[in-house]
């Protein structure tokens, strides 16, 4: 099993864009060593589960996944199983106690060691959970980007915020800013390989700082990479939205007028308890600044319902916030207590049915608002970067990240058009 034997690998990814990007790195590194991707778990010799710890449900998915894999391994003893990412970092070797069929365990900073550990994992599990390892250790060229047009590029690892509900600082550690030259070099390489769109990633990407460069400066550095068409970034924190960032969104050619700006709640009491660093008035002032400077800006957000002590009145304040802002998309989550967070000290006192009700009410309300916003665009024109071509048609995204379906634009019609240079 060891030595130079080539493996077919399958990676299962849970969670955010950073996790997707981490999996792209693992896939690329495995491929660089001659291993090959398998189309599905049933034909793989190595299955790697990249985990998410942000909500309890997300963490549970690991154990569900592992119990299914246990059966698979019983049928095929040569199968090896790896676990990595945020749950691995959080739970550590407890995973090996709960699931003895796991052969390899890496954290959030040691994913680049997967190929090496796979060689070592014979007979007993190979483990590296070192959080001080170099998070940027993967060579750019080794990253196996899933999309043919859009590539994720890491700008910051980790997070320095102390939001009461959030486990991420514990899993991914404090912020580490990647040098701007390395980011620009990676983008140049991607454009040469044909990518048209880049999404800069960080848990709070707009907190970026490297020596005297801030995030707006970084955008300006990447914007001038020749051949790049679209530049996006996620996730932004309201506290780090500056007039300079608004101007970058307006003035830089490649930067798309789109911002994901999680608000989490519309109630000042809840926001203070969450330690978000802004209140409702300040969030709305930030939105006003952005809308004032950036024409046709698209805004999306995250909201948590049923945070400890959230009253119906406080929930109503979140509901009215949707109206006041006019989001183009919304992700609503039920509060879930997480280990090592400060909110854990507060009673999780909103019953689950009530959390579900609030989630439904918010989603319904957002649907209505969103429909009206979308209907107002009927008859308009938008540039679409096609990213998916299927027999029945194609689809892609506008600069505002709206999905556009192009029914009937089948492969032949589009390939003929796409093979022309894009203007
Ligand atoms: N419970 C519920 N939702 C959470 N999020 C983060 N932590 C929790 C938690 N403990 C949500 C936030 C964040 C998104 C990625 O996940 O809304 O913005």
PDB file of C-alpha atoms in Angstrom, residues 12-142:
ATOM      1  CA  UNK A  12     -15.932  15.665   0.192  1.00  0.00           C
ATOM      2  CA  UNK A  13     -16.107  19.341   1.204  1.00  0.00           C
ATOM      3  CA  UNK A  14     -18.377  20.987   3.751  1.00  0.00           C
ATOM      4  CA  UNK A  15     -18.607  24.702   4.508  1.00  0.00           C
ATOM      5  CA  UNK A  16     -17.392  27.995   3.155  1.00  0.00           C
ATOM      6  CA  UNK A  17     -15.368  29.123   0.140  1.00  0.00           C
ATOM      7  CA  UNK A  18     -12.137  28.846   2.140  1.00  0.00           C
ATOM      8  CA  UNK A  19     -12.889  25.173   2.678  1.00  0.00           C
ATOM      9  CA  UNK A  20     -13.603  24.724  -1.024  1.00  0.00           C
ATOM     10  CA  UNK A  21     -10.303  26.414  -1.777  1.00  0.00           C
ATOM     11  CA  UNK A  22      -8.500  24.237   0.779  1.00  0.00           C
ATOM     12  CA  UNK A  23      -9.908  21.153  -0.939  1.00  0.00           C
ATOM     13  CA  UNK A  24      -8.717  22.507  -4.287  1.00  0.00           C
ATOM     14  CA  UNK A  25      -5.255  22.713  -2.750  1.00  0.00           C
ATOM     15  CA  UNK A  26      -5.360  19.155  -1.428  1.00  0.00           C
ATOM     16  CA  UNK A  27      -6.625  17.871  -4.794  1.00  0.00           C
ATOM     17  CA  UNK A  28      -3.873  19.730  -6.634  1.00  0.00           C
ATOM     18  CA  UNK A  29      -1.143  18.414  -4.343  1.00  0.00           C
ATOM     19  CA  UNK A  30      -2.391  14.847  -4.675  1.00  0.00           C
ATOM     20  CA  UNK A  31      -2.496  15.213  -8.434  1.00  0.00           C
ATOM     21  CA  UNK A  32       1.015  16.647  -8.493  1.00  0.00           C
ATOM     22  CA  UNK A  33       2.171  13.367  -6.931  1.00  0.00           C
ATOM     23  CA  UNK A  34       0.472  11.381  -9.667  1.00  0.00           C
ATOM     24  CA  UNK A  35      -2.687  10.412  -7.803  1.00  0.00           C
ATOM     25  CA  UNK A  36      -5.919  10.657  -9.747  1.00  0.00           C
ATOM     26  CA  UNK A  37      -9.338  11.987  -8.864  1.00  0.00           C
ATOM     27  CA  UNK A  38     -12.108   9.367  -8.628  1.00  0.00           C
ATOM     28  CA  UNK A  39     -15.563  10.151  -9.984  1.00  0.00           C
ATOM     29  CA  UNK A  40     -17.265   8.953  -6.791  1.00  0.00           C
ATOM     30  CA  UNK A  41     -16.410   7.542  -3.348  1.00  0.00           C
ATOM     31  CA  UNK A  42     -17.204   3.971  -4.438  1.00  0.00           C
ATOM     32  CA  UNK A  43     -14.250   3.931  -6.835  1.00  0.00           C
ATOM     33  CA  UNK A  44     -11.779   5.767  -4.582  1.00  0.00           C
ATOM     34  CA  UNK A  45      -8.857   4.325  -2.604  1.00  0.00           C
ATOM     35  CA  UNK A  46      -8.583   7.462  -0.492  1.00  0.00           C
ATOM     36  CA  UNK A  47     -11.523   9.533   0.728  1.00  0.00           C
ATOM     37  CA  UNK A  48     -10.821  12.862   2.335  1.00  0.00           C
ATOM     38  CA  UNK A  49     -13.511  14.736   4.270  1.00  0.00           C
ATOM     39  CA  UNK A  50     -12.869  18.459   4.624  1.00  0.00           C
ATOM     40  CA  UNK A  51     -15.007  19.652   7.512  1.00  0.00           C
ATOM     41  CA  UNK A  52     -16.872  22.727   8.743  1.00  0.00           C
ATOM     42  CA  UNK A  53     -17.388  23.596  12.429  1.00  0.00           C
ATOM     43  CA  UNK A  54     -19.412  26.776  12.188  1.00  0.00           C
ATOM     44  CA  UNK A  55     -22.715  25.249  13.321  1.00  0.00           C
ATOM     45  CA  UNK A  56     -23.348  22.059  15.233  1.00  0.00           C
ATOM     46  CA  UNK A  57     -25.250  20.634  12.282  1.00  0.00           C
ATOM     47  CA  UNK A  58     -22.265  21.204  10.047  1.00  0.00           C
ATOM     48  CA  UNK A  59     -20.016  19.374  12.507  1.00  0.00           C
ATOM     49  CA  UNK A  60     -22.512  16.493  12.785  1.00  0.00           C
ATOM     50  CA  UNK A  61     -22.176  15.951   9.068  1.00  0.00           C
ATOM     51  CA  UNK A  62     -18.647  14.688   9.631  1.00  0.00           C
ATOM     52  CA  UNK A  63     -19.798  11.884  11.907  1.00  0.00           C
ATOM     53  CA  UNK A  64     -22.644  10.937   9.565  1.00  0.00           C
ATOM     54  CA  UNK A  65     -20.214  10.867   6.729  1.00  0.00           C
ATOM     55  CA  UNK A  66     -17.737   8.792   8.747  1.00  0.00           C
ATOM     56  CA  UNK A  67     -20.327   6.203   9.727  1.00  0.00           C
ATOM     57  CA  UNK A  68     -21.195   5.670   6.053  1.00  0.00           C
ATOM     58  CA  UNK A  69     -17.511   5.383   5.255  1.00  0.00           C
ATOM     59  CA  UNK A  70     -17.058   2.780   7.972  1.00  0.00           C
ATOM     60  CA  UNK A  71     -19.357   0.442   6.045  1.00  0.00           C
ATOM     61  CA  UNK A  72     -17.537   1.157   2.827  1.00  0.00           C
ATOM     62  CA  UNK A  73     -14.205   0.412   4.472  1.00  0.00           C
ATOM     63  CA  UNK A  74     -15.523  -2.875   5.884  1.00  0.00           C
ATOM     64  CA  UNK A  75     -16.259  -3.921   2.308  1.00  0.00           C
ATOM     65  CA  UNK A  76     -12.969  -2.615   0.968  1.00  0.00           C
ATOM     66  CA  UNK A  77     -10.226  -2.863   3.601  1.00  0.00           C
ATOM     67  CA  UNK A  78      -7.667  -1.140   1.334  1.00  0.00           C
ATOM     68  CA  UNK A  79      -9.663   2.083   1.474  1.00  0.00           C
ATOM     69  CA  UNK A  80      -8.037   4.877   3.420  1.00  0.00           C
ATOM     70  CA  UNK A  81      -9.927   7.735   5.058  1.00  0.00           C
ATOM     71  CA  UNK A  82      -8.690  11.212   5.908  1.00  0.00           C
ATOM     72  CA  UNK A  83     -10.296  14.044   7.861  1.00  0.00           C
ATOM     73  CA  UNK A  84      -9.212  17.663   7.720  1.00  0.00           C
ATOM     74  CA  UNK A  85     -10.290  21.246   8.248  1.00  0.00           C
ATOM     75  CA  UNK A  86     -12.124  23.010  11.034  1.00  0.00           C
ATOM     76  CA  UNK A  87     -13.750  20.117  12.929  1.00  0.00           C
ATOM     77  CA  UNK A  88     -10.452  18.250  12.817  1.00  0.00           C
ATOM     78  CA  UNK A  89      -8.660  21.283  14.271  1.00  0.00           C
ATOM     79  CA  UNK A  90     -11.296  21.659  16.984  1.00  0.00           C
ATOM     80  CA  UNK A  91     -11.826  18.031  17.959  1.00  0.00           C
ATOM     81  CA  UNK A  92      -8.292  16.828  17.360  1.00  0.00           C
ATOM     82  CA  UNK A  93      -7.471  13.250  18.180  1.00  0.00           C
ATOM     83  CA  UNK A  94     -10.928  12.706  19.698  1.00  0.00           C
ATOM     84  CA  UNK A  95     -11.967  11.994  16.125  1.00  0.00           C
ATOM     85  CA  UNK A  96      -9.629   9.017  16.083  1.00  0.00           C
ATOM     86  CA  UNK A  97     -11.201   7.701  19.287  1.00  0.00           C
ATOM     87  CA  UNK A  98     -14.733   8.104  17.956  1.00  0.00           C
ATOM     88  CA  UNK A  99     -13.905   6.766  14.501  1.00  0.00           C
ATOM     89  CA  UNK A 100     -11.129   4.197  14.554  1.00  0.00           C
ATOM     90  CA  UNK A 101     -11.289   3.733  10.811  1.00  0.00           C
ATOM     91  CA  UNK A 102      -9.761   7.176  10.193  1.00  0.00           C
ATOM     92  CA  UNK A 103      -6.199   6.885   8.813  1.00  0.00           C
ATOM     93  CA  UNK A 104      -5.177  10.494   8.477  1.00  0.00           C
ATOM     94  CA  UNK A 105      -5.948  13.678  10.376  1.00  0.00           C
ATOM     95  CA  UNK A 106      -4.914  17.225   9.457  1.00  0.00           C
ATOM     96  CA  UNK A 107      -6.031  20.621  10.751  1.00  0.00           C
ATOM     97  CA  UNK A 108      -6.625  23.925   9.020  1.00  0.00           C
ATOM     98  CA  UNK A 109      -2.922  24.770   8.652  1.00  0.00           C
ATOM     99  CA  UNK A 110      -1.532  21.377   7.683  1.00  0.00           C
ATOM    100  CA  UNK A 111      -3.624  20.419   4.665  1.00  0.00           C
ATOM    101  CA  UNK A 112      -0.541  20.664   2.467  1.00  0.00           C
ATOM    102  CA  UNK A 113       0.853  17.640   4.285  1.00  0.00           C
ATOM    103  CA  UNK A 114      -1.900  15.290   3.098  1.00  0.00           C
ATOM    104  CA  UNK A 115       0.149  13.554   0.356  1.00  0.00           C
ATOM    105  CA  UNK A 116       3.085  12.996   2.707  1.00  0.00           C
ATOM    106  CA  UNK A 117       0.865  11.744   5.536  1.00  0.00           C
ATOM    107  CA  UNK A 118      -0.916   9.443   3.129  1.00  0.00           C
ATOM    108  CA  UNK A 119       2.417   7.725   2.522  1.00  0.00           C
ATOM    109  CA  UNK A 120       3.020   7.464   6.281  1.00  0.00           C
ATOM    110  CA  UNK A 121      -0.488   6.260   7.176  1.00  0.00           C
ATOM    111  CA  UNK A 122       0.105   2.543   7.108  1.00  0.00           C
ATOM    112  CA  UNK A 123      -1.121   0.510  10.038  1.00  0.00           C
ATOM    113  CA  UNK A 124      -1.646   3.496  12.315  1.00  0.00           C
ATOM    114  CA  UNK A 125      -3.114   6.954  11.743  1.00  0.00           C
ATOM    115  CA  UNK A 126      -0.881   9.818  10.578  1.00  0.00           C
ATOM    116  CA  UNK A 127      -1.702  13.076  12.352  1.00  0.00           C
ATOM    117  CA  UNK A 128      -0.591  16.708  12.021  1.00  0.00           C
ATOM    118  CA  UNK A 129      -2.710  19.340  13.736  1.00  0.00           C
ATOM    119  CA  UNK A 130       0.000  21.991  14.129  1.00  0.00           C
ATOM    120  CA  UNK A 131      -1.646  25.407  13.987  1.00  0.00           C
ATOM    121  CA  UNK A 132       1.629  27.235  13.554  1.00  0.00           C
ATOM    122  CA  UNK A 133       2.372  25.585  10.218  1.00  0.00           C
ATOM    123  CA  UNK A 134       2.611  27.890   7.196  1.00  0.00           C
ATOM    124  CA  UNK A 135      -0.906  28.342   5.881  1.00  0.00           C
ATOM    125  CA  UNK A 136       0.366  29.490   2.466  1.00  0.00           C
ATOM    126  CA  UNK A 137       2.626  26.523   1.861  1.00  0.00           C
ATOM    127  CA  UNK A 138       0.855  25.297  -1.277  1.00  0.00           C
ATOM    128  CA  UNK A 139       2.468  26.377  -4.555  1.00  0.00           C
ATOM    129  CA  UNK A 140      -0.013  28.348  -6.737  1.00  0.00           C
ATOM    130  CA  UNK A 141       0.386  26.073  -9.708  1.00  0.00           C
ATOM    131  CA  UNK A 142      -0.608  23.041  -7.658  1.00  0.00           C
TER     132      UNK A 142
END
